C-alpha atoms as a printed R data frame, in Angstrom:
    type eleno elety resid chain resno       x       y       z
1   ATOM     1    CA   MET     A     1  31.312  -1.056 -47.271
2   ATOM     2    CA   GLU     A     2  28.309  -2.766 -48.873
3   ATOM     3    CA   LYS     A     3  28.511  -5.688 -46.418
4   ATOM     4    CA   GLU     A     4  28.522  -3.261 -43.483
5   ATOM     5    CA   MET     A     5  25.421  -1.575 -44.891
6   ATOM     6    CA   ASP     A     6  23.719  -4.982 -45.214
7   ATOM     7    CA   VAL     A     7  24.502  -5.863 -41.577
8   ATOM     8    CA   ALA     A     8  23.204  -2.485 -40.424
9   ATOM     9    CA   LYS     A     9  20.046  -2.943 -42.492
10  ATOM    10    CA   ARG     A    10  19.475  -6.417 -41.021
11  ATOM    11    CA   LEU     A    11  19.899  -5.112 -37.485
12  ATOM    12    CA   LYS     A    12  17.538  -2.246 -38.190
13  ATOM    13    CA   ILE     A    13  14.895  -4.654 -39.528
14  ATOM    14    CA   VAL     A    14  15.177  -6.863 -36.419
15  ATOM    15    CA   GLU     A    15  14.792  -3.838 -34.156
16  ATOM    16    CA   TRP     A    16  11.797  -2.640 -36.179
17  ATOM    17    CA   LEU     A    17  10.169  -6.086 -35.945
18  ATOM    18    CA   LYS     A    18  10.665  -6.066 -32.182
19  ATOM    19    CA   THR     A    19   8.775  -2.772 -31.971
20  ATOM    20    CA   GLU     A    20   6.046  -4.250 -34.181
21  ATOM    21    CA   VAL     A    21   5.617  -7.130 -31.735
22  ATOM    22    CA   LEU     A    22   5.267  -4.653 -28.862
23  ATOM    23    CA   ASP     A    23   2.817  -2.528 -30.863
24  ATOM    24    CA   HIS     A    24   0.644  -5.556 -31.643
25  ATOM    25    CA   MET     A    25   0.691  -6.571 -27.973
26  ATOM    26    CA   SER     A    26  -0.426  -3.079 -26.996
27  ATOM    27    CA   ARG     A    27  -3.249  -3.153 -29.559
28  ATOM    28    CA   LEU     A    28  -4.277  -6.587 -28.313
29  ATOM    29    CA   PHE     A    29  -4.502  -5.368 -24.720
30  ATOM    30    CA   LYS     A    30  -6.565  -2.355 -25.834
31  ATOM    31    CA   GLY     A    31  -8.837  -4.645 -27.827
32  ATOM    32    CA   ILE     A    32  -9.327  -6.879 -24.805
33  ATOM    33    CA   TRP     A    33 -10.014  -3.853 -22.625
34  ATOM    34    CA   ASP     A    34 -12.604  -2.543 -25.120
35  ATOM    35    CA   GLY     A    35 -14.043  -5.985 -25.821
36  ATOM    36    CA   ASN     A    36 -13.468  -5.356 -29.533
37  ATOM    37    CA   THR     A    37 -13.433  -8.771 -31.211
38  ATOM    38    CA   HIS     A    38 -12.192  -7.414 -34.541
39  ATOM    39    CA   ARG     A    39  -9.276  -5.622 -32.880
40  ATOM    40    CA   ILE     A    40  -8.409  -8.703 -30.829
41  ATOM    41    CA   THR     A    41  -8.432 -10.950 -33.903
42  ATOM    42    CA   ASP     A    42  -6.425  -8.480 -35.977
43  ATOM    43    CA   SER     A    43  -3.869  -7.945 -33.216
44  ATOM    44    CA   LEU     A    44  -3.389 -11.657 -32.578
45  ATOM    45    CA   ALA     A    45  -2.996 -12.358 -36.302
46  ATOM    46    CA   SER     A    46  -0.508  -9.509 -36.660
47  ATOM    47    CA   LEU     A    47   1.400 -10.740 -33.622
48  ATOM    48    CA   VAL     A    48   1.707 -14.264 -35.014
49  ATOM    49    CA   VAL     A    49   2.824 -12.944 -38.424
50  ATOM    50    CA   SER     A    50   5.389 -10.612 -36.859
51  ATOM    51    CA   CYS     A    51   6.775 -13.414 -34.683
52  ATOM    52    CA   TYR     A    52   7.185 -15.720 -37.663
53  ATOM    53    CA   ILE     A    53   8.936 -13.017 -39.676
54  ATOM    54    CA   LEU     A    54  11.127 -12.022 -36.727
55  ATOM    55    CA   GLY     A    55  12.134 -15.655 -36.354
56  ATOM    56    CA   ARG     A    56  13.000 -15.804 -40.037
57  ATOM    57    CA   ARG     A    57  15.083 -12.635 -39.794
58  ATOM    58    CA   LEU     A    58  16.908 -14.265 -36.863
59  ATOM    59    CA   GLY     A    59  17.711 -17.298 -38.997
60  ATOM    60    CA   LEU     A    60  14.903 -19.684 -38.063
61  ATOM    61    CA   PRO     A    61  13.048 -21.361 -40.926
62  ATOM    62    CA   TYR     A    62   9.263 -21.368 -40.549
63  ATOM    63    CA   ASP     A    63   9.249 -25.164 -40.357
64  ATOM    64    CA   GLN     A    64  11.682 -25.080 -37.435
65  ATOM    65    CA   LEU     A    65   9.440 -22.678 -35.553
66  ATOM    66    CA   ASP     A    66   6.403 -24.868 -36.304
67  ATOM    67    CA   GLN     A    67   8.241 -27.930 -35.013
68  ATOM    68    CA   ALA     A    68   9.344 -26.111 -31.855
69  ATOM    69    CA   MET     A    69   5.741 -25.100 -31.186
70  ATOM    70    CA   LYS     A    70   4.526 -28.678 -31.629
71  ATOM    71    CA   GLU     A    71   7.220 -29.954 -29.271
72  ATOM    72    CA   LYS     A    72   6.365 -27.315 -26.682
73  ATOM    73    CA   LEU     A    73   2.670 -28.187 -26.879
74  ATOM    74    CA   GLY     A    74   3.468 -31.891 -26.485
75  ATOM    75    CA   LYS     A    75   5.623 -31.155 -23.460
76  ATOM    76    CA   HIS     A    76   2.908 -29.000 -21.864
77  ATOM    77    CA   ARG     A    77   0.278 -31.672 -22.474
78  ATOM    78    CA   LYS     A    78   2.442 -34.431 -20.987
79  ATOM    79    CA   GLU     A    79   3.355 -32.331 -17.945
80  ATOM    80    CA   GLY     A    80  -0.285 -31.550 -17.205
81  ATOM    81    CA   HIS     A    81  -0.365 -27.852 -18.044
82  ATOM    82    CA   GLN     A    82  -3.301 -26.122 -16.315
83  ATOM    83    CA   LEU     A    83  -4.815 -24.956 -19.599
84  ATOM    84    CA   GLU     A    84  -4.898 -28.569 -20.742
85  ATOM    85    CA   ASP     A    85  -6.282 -29.858 -17.460
86  ATOM    86    CA   TRP     A    86  -8.963 -27.189 -17.211
87  ATOM    87    CA   TYR     A    87  -9.960 -26.585 -20.841
88  ATOM    88    CA   GLY     A    88  -8.100 -28.971 -23.178
89  ATOM    89    CA   ASP     A    89  -6.515 -25.978 -24.949
90  ATOM    90    CA   ILE     A    90  -3.149 -27.648 -25.515
91  ATOM    91    CA   SER     A    91  -4.504 -30.749 -27.252
92  ATOM    92    CA   SER     A    92  -7.000 -28.620 -29.178
93  ATOM    93    CA   LEU     A    93  -4.169 -26.491 -30.578
94  ATOM    94    CA   GLU     A    94  -2.124 -29.614 -31.314
95  ATOM    95    CA   ASP     A    95  -5.050 -31.002 -33.318
96  ATOM    96    CA   HIS     A    96  -5.429 -27.722 -35.199
97  ATOM    97    CA   LEU     A    97  -1.747 -27.624 -36.130
98  ATOM    98    CA   ARG     A    98  -1.781 -31.269 -37.180
99  ATOM    99    CA   LYS     A    99  -4.721 -30.660 -39.552
100 ATOM   100    CA   ARG     A   100  -3.082 -27.703 -41.348
């Protein structure tokens, strides 16, 4: 019975985290609409935190998520992603992650 309760609790946490991600997205869009820099920053930070924790709850170590992000950025840079071609955003983020 205890194991069933643990599984139910884990599922409930994952569902709650999914709603948190949606809530942060909604707040981000409202912040963008209002031009509220504080709200935008807070929403983006909360979104990143929630995604990391959701990944952990789904069995992904933080390091694995970091590595997947680095690989994705490298792939985008090599394939000539528009944000890299136009603004250098991909390589800029790669540099930031490398320096952490």
